[in-house]
Amino acid sequence: MESLVGKLHRCSINTATLGHRDPLPVVVDQIAQAGFGGIAPWRREVEESHIPTLARQIREAGLKVTGYCRSTYIPAINRATFRANIEDNKKALHDAASLNAACFVMVVGGVPEGTTDINGAREQLAEGIAELLPVARSVGVPMALEPLHPVYAANRSVLNTISQAMALCNLVDPSNSGSLGIAIDVYHCWWDPDFFKSTMCAGQANRILAYHVCDWLYGTQDVLLDRGMMGDGVIDLRNMRHAVEDAGYTGLIEVEIFSKNNWWKRDVSEVLSICAERLESVC
Ligand code: ZN
């Protein structure tokens, strides 16, 4: 496995890491000037921009877009809402294409509030992904299904392991059109005893589209907004990257840290320089 020392061009910053404090055009320059090779912006900041201008700025700054965050949740309490969710995702796929994003990150949604039908939610998910697949193919941006830690199964994602995400890929897109794969985020997958086996399967099937890093703090205070900086927690980051790259992933390593009470309160330049140092020393 190649060391990341001096290889920041192989690394990307998810803008959530910086706490969404500055406007996106400012953030693009901050990330590029710090030497990173990629950026992963969020829809709420992109949709308030003039997208062609933004895309040009990102390109001229020399940044790749490692992912466009993220899908509207798919499972819904009724058909009208389900339809609206699908249409929303189709529009976002077009925006992802305008940004030349490497993938559209799919955080797929949980159990519709007020129901107990997790199986039904998973069926809606398969139906929705199947409908979005030809759109992804036509705009040329693959969808990256991101399995989330099972603690989020109720309200964020009924897709919870790499092997479950792979099963969905194989169900909806059995011949691998190149338009459907997975995003592996260490925060969600580090605990999985099948991580190494399922990562190898996903890589051999050419389905790994993104790799996200941060850390799980030993005494985490909040499973959503208290992610740790790489090296501050319990995740076996080196072995996980080794597995992902051994399986054939050659894309960028994206830092994604939601940290309301720590990293989001620090200076952006400090956060970026510590990200760089930890990518080089512990990832
Ligand atoms: Zn992620």
PDB file of C-alpha atoms and ligand atoms in Angstrom:
ATOM      1  CA  MET A   1       0.000   0.000   0.000  1.00  0.00           C
ATOM      2  CA  GLU A   2       1.329   3.405  -0.993  1.00  0.00           C
ATOM      3  CA  SER A   3       2.071   5.839   1.813  1.00  0.00           C
ATOM      4  CA  LEU A   4       0.065   9.068   1.693  1.00  0.00           C
ATOM      5  CA  VAL A   5       3.049  11.168   2.753  1.00  0.00           C
ATOM      6  CA  GLY A   6       3.297  13.950   0.180  1.00  0.00           C
ATOM      7  CA  LYS A   7       0.270  12.534  -1.631  1.00  0.00           C
ATOM      8  CA  LEU A   8      -2.477  14.986  -0.736  1.00  0.00           C
ATOM      9  CA  HIS A   9      -3.525  15.030  -4.383  1.00  0.00           C
ATOM     10  CA  ARG A  10      -4.858  11.537  -3.629  1.00  0.00           C
ATOM     11  CA  CYS A  11      -7.009  12.944  -0.818  1.00  0.00           C
ATOM     12  CA  SER A  12     -10.293  14.807  -0.812  1.00  0.00           C
ATOM     13  CA  ILE A  13     -12.210  16.898   1.678  1.00  0.00           C
ATOM     14  CA  ASN A  14     -15.940  16.472   2.176  1.00  0.00           C
ATOM     15  CA  THR A  15     -17.168  20.003   2.858  1.00  0.00           C
ATOM     16  CA  ALA A  16     -19.128  18.819   5.912  1.00  0.00           C
ATOM     17  CA  THR A  17     -15.728  18.445   7.581  1.00  0.00           C
ATOM     18  CA  LEU A  18     -15.437  22.231   7.628  1.00  0.00           C
ATOM     19  CA  GLY A  19     -18.872  22.723   9.170  1.00  0.00           C
ATOM     20  CA  HIS A  20     -20.565  24.515   6.250  1.00  0.00           C
ATOM     21  CA  ARG A  21     -19.518  27.872   7.690  1.00  0.00           C
ATOM     22  CA  ASP A  22     -18.144  29.624   4.607  1.00  0.00           C
ATOM     23  CA  PRO A  23     -19.803  29.848   1.192  1.00  0.00           C
ATOM     24  CA  LEU A  24     -18.840  27.049  -1.157  1.00  0.00           C
ATOM     25  CA  PRO A  25     -16.705  29.187  -3.538  1.00  0.00           C
ATOM     26  CA  VAL A  26     -14.558  30.156  -0.534  1.00  0.00           C
ATOM     27  CA  VAL A  27     -14.325  26.541   0.615  1.00  0.00           C
ATOM     28  CA  VAL A  28     -13.228  25.380  -2.853  1.00  0.00           C
ATOM     29  CA  ASP A  29     -10.255  27.752  -2.700  1.00  0.00           C
ATOM     30  CA  GLN A  30      -9.403  26.802   0.893  1.00  0.00           C
ATOM     31  CA  ILE A  31      -9.291  23.103   0.017  1.00  0.00           C
ATOM     32  CA  ALA A  32      -7.292  23.628  -3.180  1.00  0.00           C
ATOM     33  CA  GLN A  33      -4.809  25.971  -1.506  1.00  0.00           C
ATOM     34  CA  ALA A  34      -4.227  23.411   1.250  1.00  0.00           C
ATOM     35  CA  GLY A  35      -3.035  21.013  -1.439  1.00  0.00           C
ATOM     36  CA  PHE A  36      -5.867  18.485  -1.572  1.00  0.00           C
ATOM     37  CA  GLY A  37      -6.849  16.855  -4.835  1.00  0.00           C
ATOM     38  CA  GLY A  38     -10.587  16.601  -4.346  1.00  0.00           C
ATOM     39  CA  ILE A  39     -13.753  17.968  -2.828  1.00  0.00           C
ATOM     40  CA  ALA A  40     -17.158  16.467  -2.013  1.00  0.00           C
ATOM     41  CA  PRO A  41     -19.818  19.185  -1.788  1.00  0.00           C
ATOM     42  CA  TRP A  42     -23.363  18.973  -0.445  1.00  0.00           C
ATOM     43  CA  ARG A  43     -26.567  19.650  -2.311  1.00  0.00           C
ATOM     44  CA  ARG A  44     -27.756  22.447  -0.070  1.00  0.00           C
ATOM     45  CA  GLU A  45     -24.634  24.494  -0.826  1.00  0.00           C
ATOM     46  CA  VAL A  46     -24.498  23.520  -4.503  1.00  0.00           C
ATOM     47  CA  GLU A  47     -28.176  24.170  -5.191  1.00  0.00           C
ATOM     48  CA  GLU A  48     -27.847  27.752  -4.018  1.00  0.00           C
ATOM     49  CA  SER A  49     -24.956  28.309  -6.451  1.00  0.00           C
ATOM     50  CA  HIS A  50     -24.874  28.866 -10.189  1.00  0.00           C
ATOM     51  CA  ILE A  51     -23.784  25.313 -10.927  1.00  0.00           C
ATOM     52  CA  PRO A  52     -21.859  25.838 -14.214  1.00  0.00           C
ATOM     53  CA  THR A  53     -19.834  28.640 -12.593  1.00  0.00           C
ATOM     54  CA  LEU A  54     -19.141  26.490  -9.564  1.00  0.00           C
ATOM     55  CA  ALA A  55     -18.140  23.535 -11.736  1.00  0.00           C
ATOM     56  CA  ARG A  56     -15.700  25.749 -13.612  1.00  0.00           C
ATOM     57  CA  GLN A  57     -14.196  27.083 -10.384  1.00  0.00           C
ATOM     58  CA  ILE A  58     -13.679  23.548  -9.057  1.00  0.00           C
ATOM     59  CA  ARG A  59     -12.107  22.403 -12.298  1.00  0.00           C
ATOM     60  CA  GLU A  60      -9.808  25.427 -12.532  1.00  0.00           C
ATOM     61  CA  ALA A  61      -8.755  24.898  -8.912  1.00  0.00           C
ATOM     62  CA  GLY A  62      -7.555  21.460  -9.979  1.00  0.00           C
ATOM     63  CA  LEU A  63     -10.002  19.585  -7.755  1.00  0.00           C
ATOM     64  CA  LYS A  64     -11.836  16.382  -8.574  1.00  0.00           C
ATOM     65  CA  VAL A  65     -15.352  15.985  -7.223  1.00  0.00           C
ATOM     66  CA  THR A  66     -15.104  12.687  -5.357  1.00  0.00           C
ATOM     67  CA  GLY A  67     -18.805  12.560  -4.601  1.00  0.00           C
ATOM     68  CA  TYR A  68     -21.958  14.653  -4.608  1.00  0.00           C
ATOM     69  CA  CYS A  69     -23.770  14.480  -1.255  1.00  0.00           C
ATOM     70  CA  ARG A  70     -26.387  13.210  -1.119  1.00  0.00           C
ATOM     71  CA  SER A  71     -29.633  11.553  -2.182  1.00  0.00           C
ATOM     72  CA  THR A  72     -33.105  12.392  -0.946  1.00  0.00           C
ATOM     73  CA  TYR A  73     -34.317   9.494   1.194  1.00  0.00           C
ATOM     74  CA  ILE A  74     -36.272   7.007  -0.903  1.00  0.00           C
ATOM     75  CA  PRO A  75     -38.706   5.011   1.319  1.00  0.00           C
ATOM     76  CA  ALA A  76     -41.900   6.973   1.952  1.00  0.00           C
ATOM     77  CA  ILE A  77     -45.150   6.747   3.823  1.00  0.00           C
ATOM     78  CA  ASN A  78     -47.196   6.903   0.599  1.00  0.00           C
ATOM     79  CA  ARG A  79     -46.761   6.678  -3.172  1.00  0.00           C
ATOM     80  CA  ALA A  80     -46.935  10.410  -3.809  1.00  0.00           C
ATOM     81  CA  THR A  81     -44.013  11.055  -1.495  1.00  0.00           C
ATOM     82  CA  PHE A  82     -42.100   8.115  -2.938  1.00  0.00           C
ATOM     83  CA  ARG A  83     -42.598   9.565  -6.439  1.00  0.00           C
ATOM     84  CA  ALA A  84     -41.443  13.000  -5.290  1.00  0.00           C
ATOM     85  CA  ASN A  85     -38.336  11.472  -3.707  1.00  0.00           C
ATOM     86  CA  ILE A  86     -37.421   9.707  -6.930  1.00  0.00           C
ATOM     87  CA  GLU A  87     -37.915  12.847  -9.018  1.00  0.00           C
ATOM     88  CA  ASP A  88     -35.776  14.819  -6.575  1.00  0.00           C
ATOM     89  CA  ASN A  89     -32.969  12.297  -6.986  1.00  0.00           C
ATOM     90  CA  LYS A  90     -33.220  12.424 -10.765  1.00  0.00           C
ATOM     91  CA  LYS A  91     -32.673  16.186 -10.646  1.00  0.00           C
ATOM     92  CA  ALA A  92     -29.724  15.781  -8.299  1.00  0.00           C
ATOM     93  CA  LEU A  93     -28.159  13.237 -10.658  1.00  0.00           C
ATOM     94  CA  HIS A  94     -28.219  15.861 -13.404  1.00  0.00           C
ATOM     95  CA  ASP A  95     -26.525  18.354 -11.072  1.00  0.00           C
ATOM     96  CA  ALA A  96     -23.926  15.709 -10.191  1.00  0.00           C
ATOM     97  CA  ALA A  97     -23.191  15.382 -13.890  1.00  0.00           C
ATOM     98  CA  SER A  98     -22.809  19.164 -14.239  1.00  0.00           C
ATOM     99  CA  LEU A  99     -20.242  19.005 -11.439  1.00  0.00           C
ATOM    100  CA  ASN A 100     -18.480  16.090 -13.115  1.00  0.00           C
ATOM    101  CA  ALA A 101     -18.843  14.154  -9.848  1.00  0.00           C
ATOM    102  CA  ALA A 102     -17.235  10.729  -9.577  1.00  0.00           C
ATOM    103  CA  CYS A 103     -20.448   9.463  -7.963  1.00  0.00           C
ATOM    104  CA  PHE A 104     -23.757  10.511  -6.441  1.00  0.00           C
ATOM    105  CA  VAL A 105     -23.715   9.407  -2.807  1.00  0.00           C
ATOM    106  CA  MET A 106     -26.862   7.531  -1.848  1.00  0.00           C
ATOM    107  CA  VAL A 107     -27.875   7.745   1.798  1.00  0.00           C
ATOM    108  CA  VAL A 108     -31.022   5.825   1.171  1.00  0.00           C
ATOM    109  CA  GLY A 109     -33.400   6.587   4.024  1.00  0.00           C
ATOM    110  CA  GLY A 110     -34.852   4.738   6.988  1.00  0.00           C
ATOM    111  CA  VAL A 111     -38.201   3.327   8.022  1.00  0.00           C
ATOM    112  CA  PRO A 112     -41.022   5.759   7.132  1.00  0.00           C
ATOM    113  CA  GLU A 113     -41.963   7.526  10.348  1.00  0.00           C
ATOM    114  CA  GLY A 114     -44.995   6.047  12.033  1.00  0.00           C
ATOM    115  CA  THR A 115     -44.521   2.591  10.507  1.00  0.00           C
ATOM    116  CA  THR A 116     -42.689  -0.587  11.532  1.00  0.00           C
ATOM    117  CA  ASP A 117     -42.197  -1.845   8.002  1.00  0.00           C
ATOM    118  CA  ILE A 118     -38.441  -2.140   7.536  1.00  0.00           C
ATOM    119  CA  ASN A 119     -38.908  -4.862   4.921  1.00  0.00           C
ATOM    120  CA  GLY A 120     -41.270  -2.640   2.966  1.00  0.00           C
ATOM    121  CA  ALA A 121     -38.747   0.199   3.190  1.00  0.00           C
ATOM    122  CA  ARG A 122     -36.087  -2.068   1.711  1.00  0.00           C
ATOM    123  CA  GLU A 123     -38.468  -3.076  -1.098  1.00  0.00           C
ATOM    124  CA  GLN A 124     -39.137   0.587  -1.886  1.00  0.00           C
ATOM    125  CA  LEU A 125     -35.416   1.130  -1.944  1.00  0.00           C
ATOM    126  CA  ALA A 126     -34.869  -1.578  -4.551  1.00  0.00           C
ATOM    127  CA  GLU A 127     -37.715  -0.201  -6.664  1.00  0.00           C
ATOM    128  CA  GLY A 128     -36.375   3.346  -6.418  1.00  0.00           C
ATOM    129  CA  ILE A 129     -32.796   2.427  -7.290  1.00  0.00           C
ATOM    130  CA  ALA A 130     -34.037   0.427 -10.269  1.00  0.00           C
ATOM    131  CA  GLU A 131     -35.891   3.475 -11.556  1.00  0.00           C
ATOM    132  CA  LEU A 132     -32.902   5.781 -11.012  1.00  0.00           C
ATOM    133  CA  LEU A 133     -30.409   3.448 -12.667  1.00  0.00           C
ATOM    134  CA  PRO A 134     -31.132   4.414 -16.304  1.00  0.00           C
ATOM    135  CA  VAL A 135     -30.954   8.090 -15.346  1.00  0.00           C
ATOM    136  CA  ALA A 136     -27.559   7.581 -13.703  1.00  0.00           C
ATOM    137  CA  ARG A 137     -26.436   5.775 -16.826  1.00  0.00           C
ATOM    138  CA  SER A 138     -27.680   8.477 -19.182  1.00  0.00           C
ATOM    139  CA  VAL A 139     -26.053  11.351 -17.276  1.00  0.00           C
ATOM    140  CA  GLY A 140     -22.859   9.345 -16.751  1.00  0.00           C
ATOM    141  CA  VAL A 141     -22.681   9.547 -12.953  1.00  0.00           C
ATOM    142  CA  PRO A 142     -22.783   6.287 -10.987  1.00  0.00           C
ATOM    143  CA  MET A 143     -24.806   6.012  -7.802  1.00  0.00           C
ATOM    144  CA  ALA A 144     -22.771   5.002  -4.744  1.00  0.00           C
ATOM    145  CA  LEU A 145     -24.928   3.236  -2.177  1.00  0.00           C
ATOM    146  CA  GLU A 146     -23.497   4.105   1.220  1.00  0.00           C
ATOM    147  CA  PRO A 147     -24.316   1.550   3.907  1.00  0.00           C
ATOM    148  CA  LEU A 148     -24.774   3.333   7.243  1.00  0.00           C
ATOM    149  CA  HIS A 149     -24.039   2.012  10.721  1.00  0.00           C
ATOM    150  CA  PRO A 150     -27.123   0.124  11.980  1.00  0.00           C
ATOM    151  CA  VAL A 151     -27.669   2.765  14.654  1.00  0.00           C
ATOM    152  CA  TYR A 152     -29.183   4.816  11.795  1.00  0.00           C
ATOM    153  CA  ALA A 153     -31.546   2.123  10.498  1.00  0.00           C
ATOM    154  CA  ALA A 154     -34.631   3.893  11.869  1.00  0.00           C
ATOM    155  CA  ASN A 155     -34.232   7.357  10.456  1.00  0.00           C
ATOM    156  CA  ARG A 156     -31.415   7.465   7.900  1.00  0.00           C
ATOM    157  CA  SER A 157     -30.683   4.187   6.197  1.00  0.00           C
ATOM    158  CA  VAL A 158     -32.132   0.693   6.051  1.00  0.00           C
ATOM    159  CA  LEU A 159     -28.966  -0.263   4.185  1.00  0.00           C
ATOM    160  CA  ASN A 160     -26.430  -1.187   6.840  1.00  0.00           C
ATOM    161  CA  THR A 161     -23.605  -3.386   5.620  1.00  0.00           C
ATOM    162  CA  ILE A 162     -21.386  -3.665   2.573  1.00  0.00           C
ATOM    163  CA  SER A 163     -22.718  -7.122   1.805  1.00  0.00           C
ATOM    164  CA  GLN A 164     -26.304  -5.874   1.988  1.00  0.00           C
ATOM    165  CA  ALA A 165     -25.438  -2.995  -0.364  1.00  0.00           C
ATOM    166  CA  MET A 166     -23.731  -5.443  -2.723  1.00  0.00           C
ATOM    167  CA  ALA A 167     -26.803  -7.681  -2.709  1.00  0.00           C
ATOM    168  CA  LEU A 168     -28.885  -4.688  -3.761  1.00  0.00           C
ATOM    169  CA  CYS A 169     -26.400  -3.812  -6.531  1.00  0.00           C
ATOM    170  CA  ASN A 170     -26.544  -7.366  -7.819  1.00  0.00           C
ATOM    171  CA  LEU A 171     -30.336  -7.472  -7.649  1.00  0.00           C
ATOM    172  CA  VAL A 172     -30.954  -4.206  -9.482  1.00  0.00           C
ATOM    173  CA  ASP A 173     -27.938  -4.164 -11.793  1.00  0.00           C
ATOM    174  CA  PRO A 174     -26.802  -7.788 -12.183  1.00  0.00           C
ATOM    175  CA  SER A 175     -24.564  -7.201 -15.182  1.00  0.00           C
ATOM    176  CA  ASN A 176     -22.817  -4.181 -13.592  1.00  0.00           C
ATOM    177  CA  SER A 177     -23.575  -1.367 -15.975  1.00  0.00           C
ATOM    178  CA  GLY A 178     -20.952   0.790 -14.270  1.00  0.00           C
ATOM    179  CA  SER A 179     -23.721   3.023 -12.916  1.00  0.00           C
ATOM    180  CA  LEU A 180     -24.243   1.424  -9.509  1.00  0.00           C
ATOM    181  CA  GLY A 181     -21.775   0.664  -6.745  1.00  0.00           C
ATOM    182  CA  ILE A 182     -21.023   1.439  -3.133  1.00  0.00           C
ATOM    183  CA  ALA A 183     -19.347   4.057  -0.970  1.00  0.00           C
ATOM    184  CA  ILE A 184     -17.351   2.628   1.908  1.00  0.00           C
ATOM    185  CA  ASP A 185     -17.221   4.904   4.936  1.00  0.00           C
ATOM    186  CA  VAL A 186     -15.043   3.609   7.766  1.00  0.00           C
ATOM    187  CA  TYR A 187     -17.338   5.222  10.350  1.00  0.00           C
ATOM    188  CA  HIS A 188     -20.183   2.976   9.276  1.00  0.00           C
ATOM    189  CA  CYS A 189     -18.307  -0.225   8.497  1.00  0.00           C
ATOM    190  CA  TRP A 190     -15.383  -0.506  10.932  1.00  0.00           C
ATOM    191  CA  TRP A 191     -17.246  -2.817  13.354  1.00  0.00           C
ATOM    192  CA  ASP A 192     -18.392  -5.282  10.688  1.00  0.00           C
ATOM    193  CA  PRO A 193     -16.746  -8.701  11.193  1.00  0.00           C
ATOM    194  CA  ASP A 194     -17.277  -9.328   7.468  1.00  0.00           C
ATOM    195  CA  PHE A 195     -15.649  -6.044   6.410  1.00  0.00           C
ATOM    196  CA  PHE A 196     -12.563  -7.559   4.795  1.00  0.00           C
ATOM    197  CA  LYS A 197     -14.440 -10.341   3.036  1.00  0.00           C
ATOM    198  CA  SER A 198     -17.204  -8.113   1.705  1.00  0.00           C
ATOM    199  CA  THR A 199     -14.788  -5.363   0.671  1.00  0.00           C
ATOM    200  CA  MET A 200     -12.848  -7.874  -1.406  1.00  0.00           C
ATOM    201  CA  CYS A 201     -16.095  -9.051  -3.068  1.00  0.00           C
ATOM    202  CA  ALA A 202     -17.148  -5.468  -3.792  1.00  0.00           C
ATOM    203  CA  GLY A 203     -13.759  -4.591  -5.260  1.00  0.00           C
ATOM    204  CA  GLN A 204     -13.540  -7.686  -7.394  1.00  0.00           C
ATOM    205  CA  ALA A 205     -16.957  -6.778  -8.772  1.00  0.00           C
ATOM    206  CA  ASN A 206     -15.691  -3.260  -9.572  1.00  0.00           C
ATOM    207  CA  ARG A 207     -18.307  -1.720  -7.325  1.00  0.00           C
ATOM    208  CA  ILE A 208     -16.248   0.425  -4.914  1.00  0.00           C
ATOM    209  CA  LEU A 209     -16.845   4.029  -5.962  1.00  0.00           C
ATOM    210  CA  ALA A 210     -15.774   6.018  -2.900  1.00  0.00           C
ATOM    211  CA  TYR A 211     -13.845   5.669   0.339  1.00  0.00           C
ATOM    212  CA  HIS A 212     -14.566   7.963   3.317  1.00  0.00           C
ATOM    213  CA  VAL A 213     -12.421   8.297   6.431  1.00  0.00           C
ATOM    214  CA  CYS A 214     -12.752   9.755   9.923  1.00  0.00           C
ATOM    215  CA  ASP A 215     -12.647   7.989  13.296  1.00  0.00           C
ATOM    216  CA  TRP A 216     -15.051   6.533  15.864  1.00  0.00           C
ATOM    217  CA  LEU A 217     -14.230   8.024  19.250  1.00  0.00           C
ATOM    218  CA  TYR A 218     -14.048   5.488  22.076  1.00  0.00           C
ATOM    219  CA  GLY A 219     -16.425   7.514  24.218  1.00  0.00           C
ATOM    220  CA  THR A 220     -18.433   9.173  21.478  1.00  0.00           C
ATOM    221  CA  GLN A 221     -21.016  11.674  22.709  1.00  0.00           C
ATOM    222  CA  ASP A 222     -23.223  11.682  19.624  1.00  0.00           C
ATOM    223  CA  VAL A 223     -23.291   9.125  16.825  1.00  0.00           C
ATOM    224  CA  LEU A 224     -24.197  11.756  14.245  1.00  0.00           C
ATOM    225  CA  LEU A 225     -22.212  14.866  15.125  1.00  0.00           C
ATOM    226  CA  ASP A 226     -19.267  13.637  17.176  1.00  0.00           C
ATOM    227  CA  ARG A 227     -17.118  11.923  14.601  1.00  0.00           C
ATOM    228  CA  GLY A 228     -13.425  11.889  15.376  1.00  0.00           C
ATOM    229  CA  MET A 229     -10.357  13.000  13.455  1.00  0.00           C
ATOM    230  CA  MET A 230      -8.424  10.091  11.986  1.00  0.00           C
ATOM    231  CA  GLY A 231      -6.116   8.715  14.658  1.00  0.00           C
ATOM    232  CA  ASP A 232      -8.226   9.857  17.620  1.00  0.00           C
ATOM    233  CA  GLY A 233     -10.428   6.779  17.866  1.00  0.00           C
ATOM    234  CA  VAL A 234     -10.728   3.027  17.521  1.00  0.00           C
ATOM    235  CA  ILE A 235     -10.848   2.471  13.747  1.00  0.00           C
ATOM    236  CA  ASP A 236      -8.130   0.342  12.161  1.00  0.00           C
ATOM    237  CA  LEU A 237      -7.644   2.880   9.376  1.00  0.00           C
ATOM    238  CA  ARG A 238      -4.491   1.511   7.821  1.00  0.00           C
ATOM    239  CA  ASN A 239      -5.793  -2.012   7.441  1.00  0.00           C
ATOM    240  CA  MET A 240      -9.099  -0.776   6.100  1.00  0.00           C
ATOM    241  CA  ARG A 241      -7.464   1.313   3.353  1.00  0.00           C
ATOM    242  CA  HIS A 242      -5.200  -1.609   2.629  1.00  0.00           C
ATOM    243  CA  ALA A 243      -8.270  -3.810   2.119  1.00  0.00           C
ATOM    244  CA  VAL A 244     -10.090  -1.273  -0.053  1.00  0.00           C
ATOM    245  CA  GLU A 245      -7.059  -0.694  -2.289  1.00  0.00           C
ATOM    246  CA  ASP A 246      -6.165  -4.368  -2.369  1.00  0.00           C
ATOM    247  CA  ALA A 247      -9.662  -4.936  -3.683  1.00  0.00           C
ATOM    248  CA  GLY A 248      -8.883  -2.613  -6.583  1.00  0.00           C
ATOM    249  CA  TYR A 249     -10.070   0.843  -5.485  1.00  0.00           C
ATOM    250  CA  THR A 250      -7.902   3.557  -7.017  1.00  0.00           C
ATOM    251  CA  GLY A 251      -9.992   6.640  -6.234  1.00  0.00           C
ATOM    252  CA  LEU A 252      -9.332   9.383  -3.723  1.00  0.00           C
ATOM    253  CA  ILE A 253      -9.491   9.070   0.064  1.00  0.00           C
ATOM    254  CA  GLU A 254     -12.173  11.463   1.287  1.00  0.00           C
ATOM    255  CA  VAL A 255     -12.222  12.952   4.773  1.00  0.00           C
ATOM    256  CA  GLU A 256     -15.741  13.309   6.172  1.00  0.00           C
ATOM    257  CA  ILE A 257     -16.001  14.506   9.768  1.00  0.00           C
ATOM    258  CA  PHE A 258     -19.214  15.765  11.372  1.00  0.00           C
ATOM    259  CA  SER A 259     -18.077  17.301  14.641  1.00  0.00           C
ATOM    260  CA  LYS A 260     -20.326  19.975  16.058  1.00  0.00           C
ATOM    261  CA  ASN A 261     -18.499  20.622  19.309  1.00  0.00           C
ATOM    262  CA  ASN A 262     -14.908  20.179  18.210  1.00  0.00           C
ATOM    263  CA  TRP A 263     -13.700  20.365  14.608  1.00  0.00           C
ATOM    264  CA  TRP A 264     -16.509  22.626  13.420  1.00  0.00           C
ATOM    265  CA  LYS A 265     -15.411  25.172  16.007  1.00  0.00           C
ATOM    266  CA  ARG A 266     -11.781  25.285  14.939  1.00  0.00           C
ATOM    267  CA  ASP A 267     -10.246  27.445  12.249  1.00  0.00           C
ATOM    268  CA  VAL A 268     -10.643  26.003   8.781  1.00  0.00           C
ATOM    269  CA  SER A 269      -6.911  26.253   8.123  1.00  0.00           C
ATOM    270  CA  GLU A 270      -6.161  24.309  11.304  1.00  0.00           C
ATOM    271  CA  VAL A 271      -8.694  21.595  10.434  1.00  0.00           C
ATOM    272  CA  LEU A 272      -7.254  21.210   6.942  1.00  0.00           C
ATOM    273  CA  SER A 273      -3.691  21.006   8.143  1.00  0.00           C
ATOM    274  CA  ILE A 274      -4.538  18.398  10.794  1.00  0.00           C
ATOM    275  CA  CYS A 275      -6.508  16.402   8.207  1.00  0.00           C
ATOM    276  CA  ALA A 276      -3.412  16.443   5.989  1.00  0.00           C
ATOM    277  CA  GLU A 277      -1.090  15.405   8.792  1.00  0.00           C
ATOM    278  CA  ARG A 278      -3.360  12.528   9.902  1.00  0.00           C
ATOM    279  CA  LEU A 279      -3.931  11.290   6.365  1.00  0.00           C
ATOM    280  CA  GLU A 280      -0.177  11.027   6.046  1.00  0.00           C
ATOM    281  CA  SER A 281       0.465   9.515   9.479  1.00  0.00           C
ATOM    282  CA  VAL A 282      -2.411   7.154  10.301  1.00  0.00           C
ATOM    283  CA  CYS A 283      -4.511   6.413   7.213  1.00  0.00           C
TER     284      CYS A 283
HETATM  285 ZN    ZN B   1     -19.625   8.917   4.156  1.00  0.00          ZN
END
